[in-house]
Every structure is written in structure tokens, then in C-alpha cells.
């Protein structure tokens, strides 16, 4: 699976800017509310899986939102 962009997409850019702004204004990170993702996207990097010798089950490939094969 391709986790390289997961952290970038887990929290929308607007929320990241708000959090950074609050932290720069000396807010404690522990005082900030936890935001939970409401949607998830399953991306499987089939090329990397093959290189690593990982077999991705066909049922998982069918459920994926995107399969990278290049």
C-alpha cells in the first residue's frame, strides 16, 4: 500500500493551517481538539508490492479506490 501521501491527506489543508496558527500563538498542542477523518481512500501500490514480494489479494484490489501499477 502507498502510505507516502497518507499524512498529507489525512487532515485537510485548512485544518492544518488553523492548528499551525494556534500553535504559533503559543497554544498547547494538548489543548487543541482532535479532528477525525470522515472519509478514507485506499490506494495500493501494486508495483511496490510486487517488488517487495507481497501478494495483494484480489478482493483487496477490488475494494481499492486506486491501484498504482506503473
Coordinates of N, CA and C in Angstrom, one line a residue, residues 28-51:
X28 N -1.1 25.3 23.5 CA -0.6 24.0 23.8 C -1.2 23.0 22.9
X29 N -0.4 22.1 22.3 CA -0.9 21.1 21.4 C -1.9 20.2 22.1
X30 N -1.7 20.0 23.4 CA -2.6 19.1 24.1 C -4.0 19.7 24.3
X31 N -4.1 21.0 24.2 CA -5.3 21.7 24.3 C -6.2 21.8 23.0
X32 N -5.5 21.4 21.9 CA -6.2 21.5 20.6 C -7.1 20.3 20.5
X33 N -8.3 20.5 19.9 CA -9.2 19.4 19.7 C -8.7 18.4 18.6
X34 N -9.0 17.1 18.8 CA -8.6 16.1 17.9 C -9.7 16.0 16.8
X35 N -9.2 16.1 15.5 CA -10.1 16.1 14.4 C -10.0 14.7 13.8
X36 N -11.1 14.0 13.5 CA -11.1 12.7 13.0 C -11.5 12.8 11.5
X37 N -10.8 12.0 10.7 CA -11.2 12.0 9.2 C -12.5 11.3 9.1
X38 N -13.3 11.9 8.1 CA -14.6 11.3 7.8 C -14.6 10.4 6.6
X39 N -13.6 10.6 5.8 CA -13.6 9.7 4.6 C -12.1 9.2 4.5
X40 N -12.0 8.0 3.9 CA -10.7 7.4 3.8 C -10.6 6.9 2.3
X41 N -9.4 6.9 1.8 CA -9.1 6.4 0.4 C -8.1 5.3 0.5
X42 N -8.4 4.2 -0.1 CA -7.5 3.0 -0.1 C -6.7 3.1 -1.4
X43 N -5.4 3.3 -1.3 CA -4.5 3.3 -2.5 C -3.5 2.2 -2.3
X44 N -3.4 1.3 -3.3 CA -2.5 0.2 -3.3 C -1.5 0.4 -4.4
X45 N -0.2 0.4 -4.0 CA 0.9 0.4 -5.0 C 1.3 -1.0 -5.3
X46 N 0.7 -1.5 -6.4 CA 0.9 -2.9 -6.8 C 2.3 -3.1 -7.3
X47 N 2.9 -2.1 -7.9 CA 4.3 -2.2 -8.4 C 5.3 -2.4 -7.2
X48 N 5.1 -1.6 -6.2 CA 6.0 -1.8 -5.0 C 5.7 -3.1 -4.3
X49 N 4.4 -3.5 -4.2 CA 4.1 -4.8 -3.6 C 4.8 -5.9 -4.3
X50 N 4.8 -5.9 -5.6 CA 5.4 -6.9 -6.4 C 6.9 -6.9 -6.2
X51 N 7.5 -5.7 -6.1 CA 9.0 -5.6 -5.9 C 9.3 -6.2 -4.5

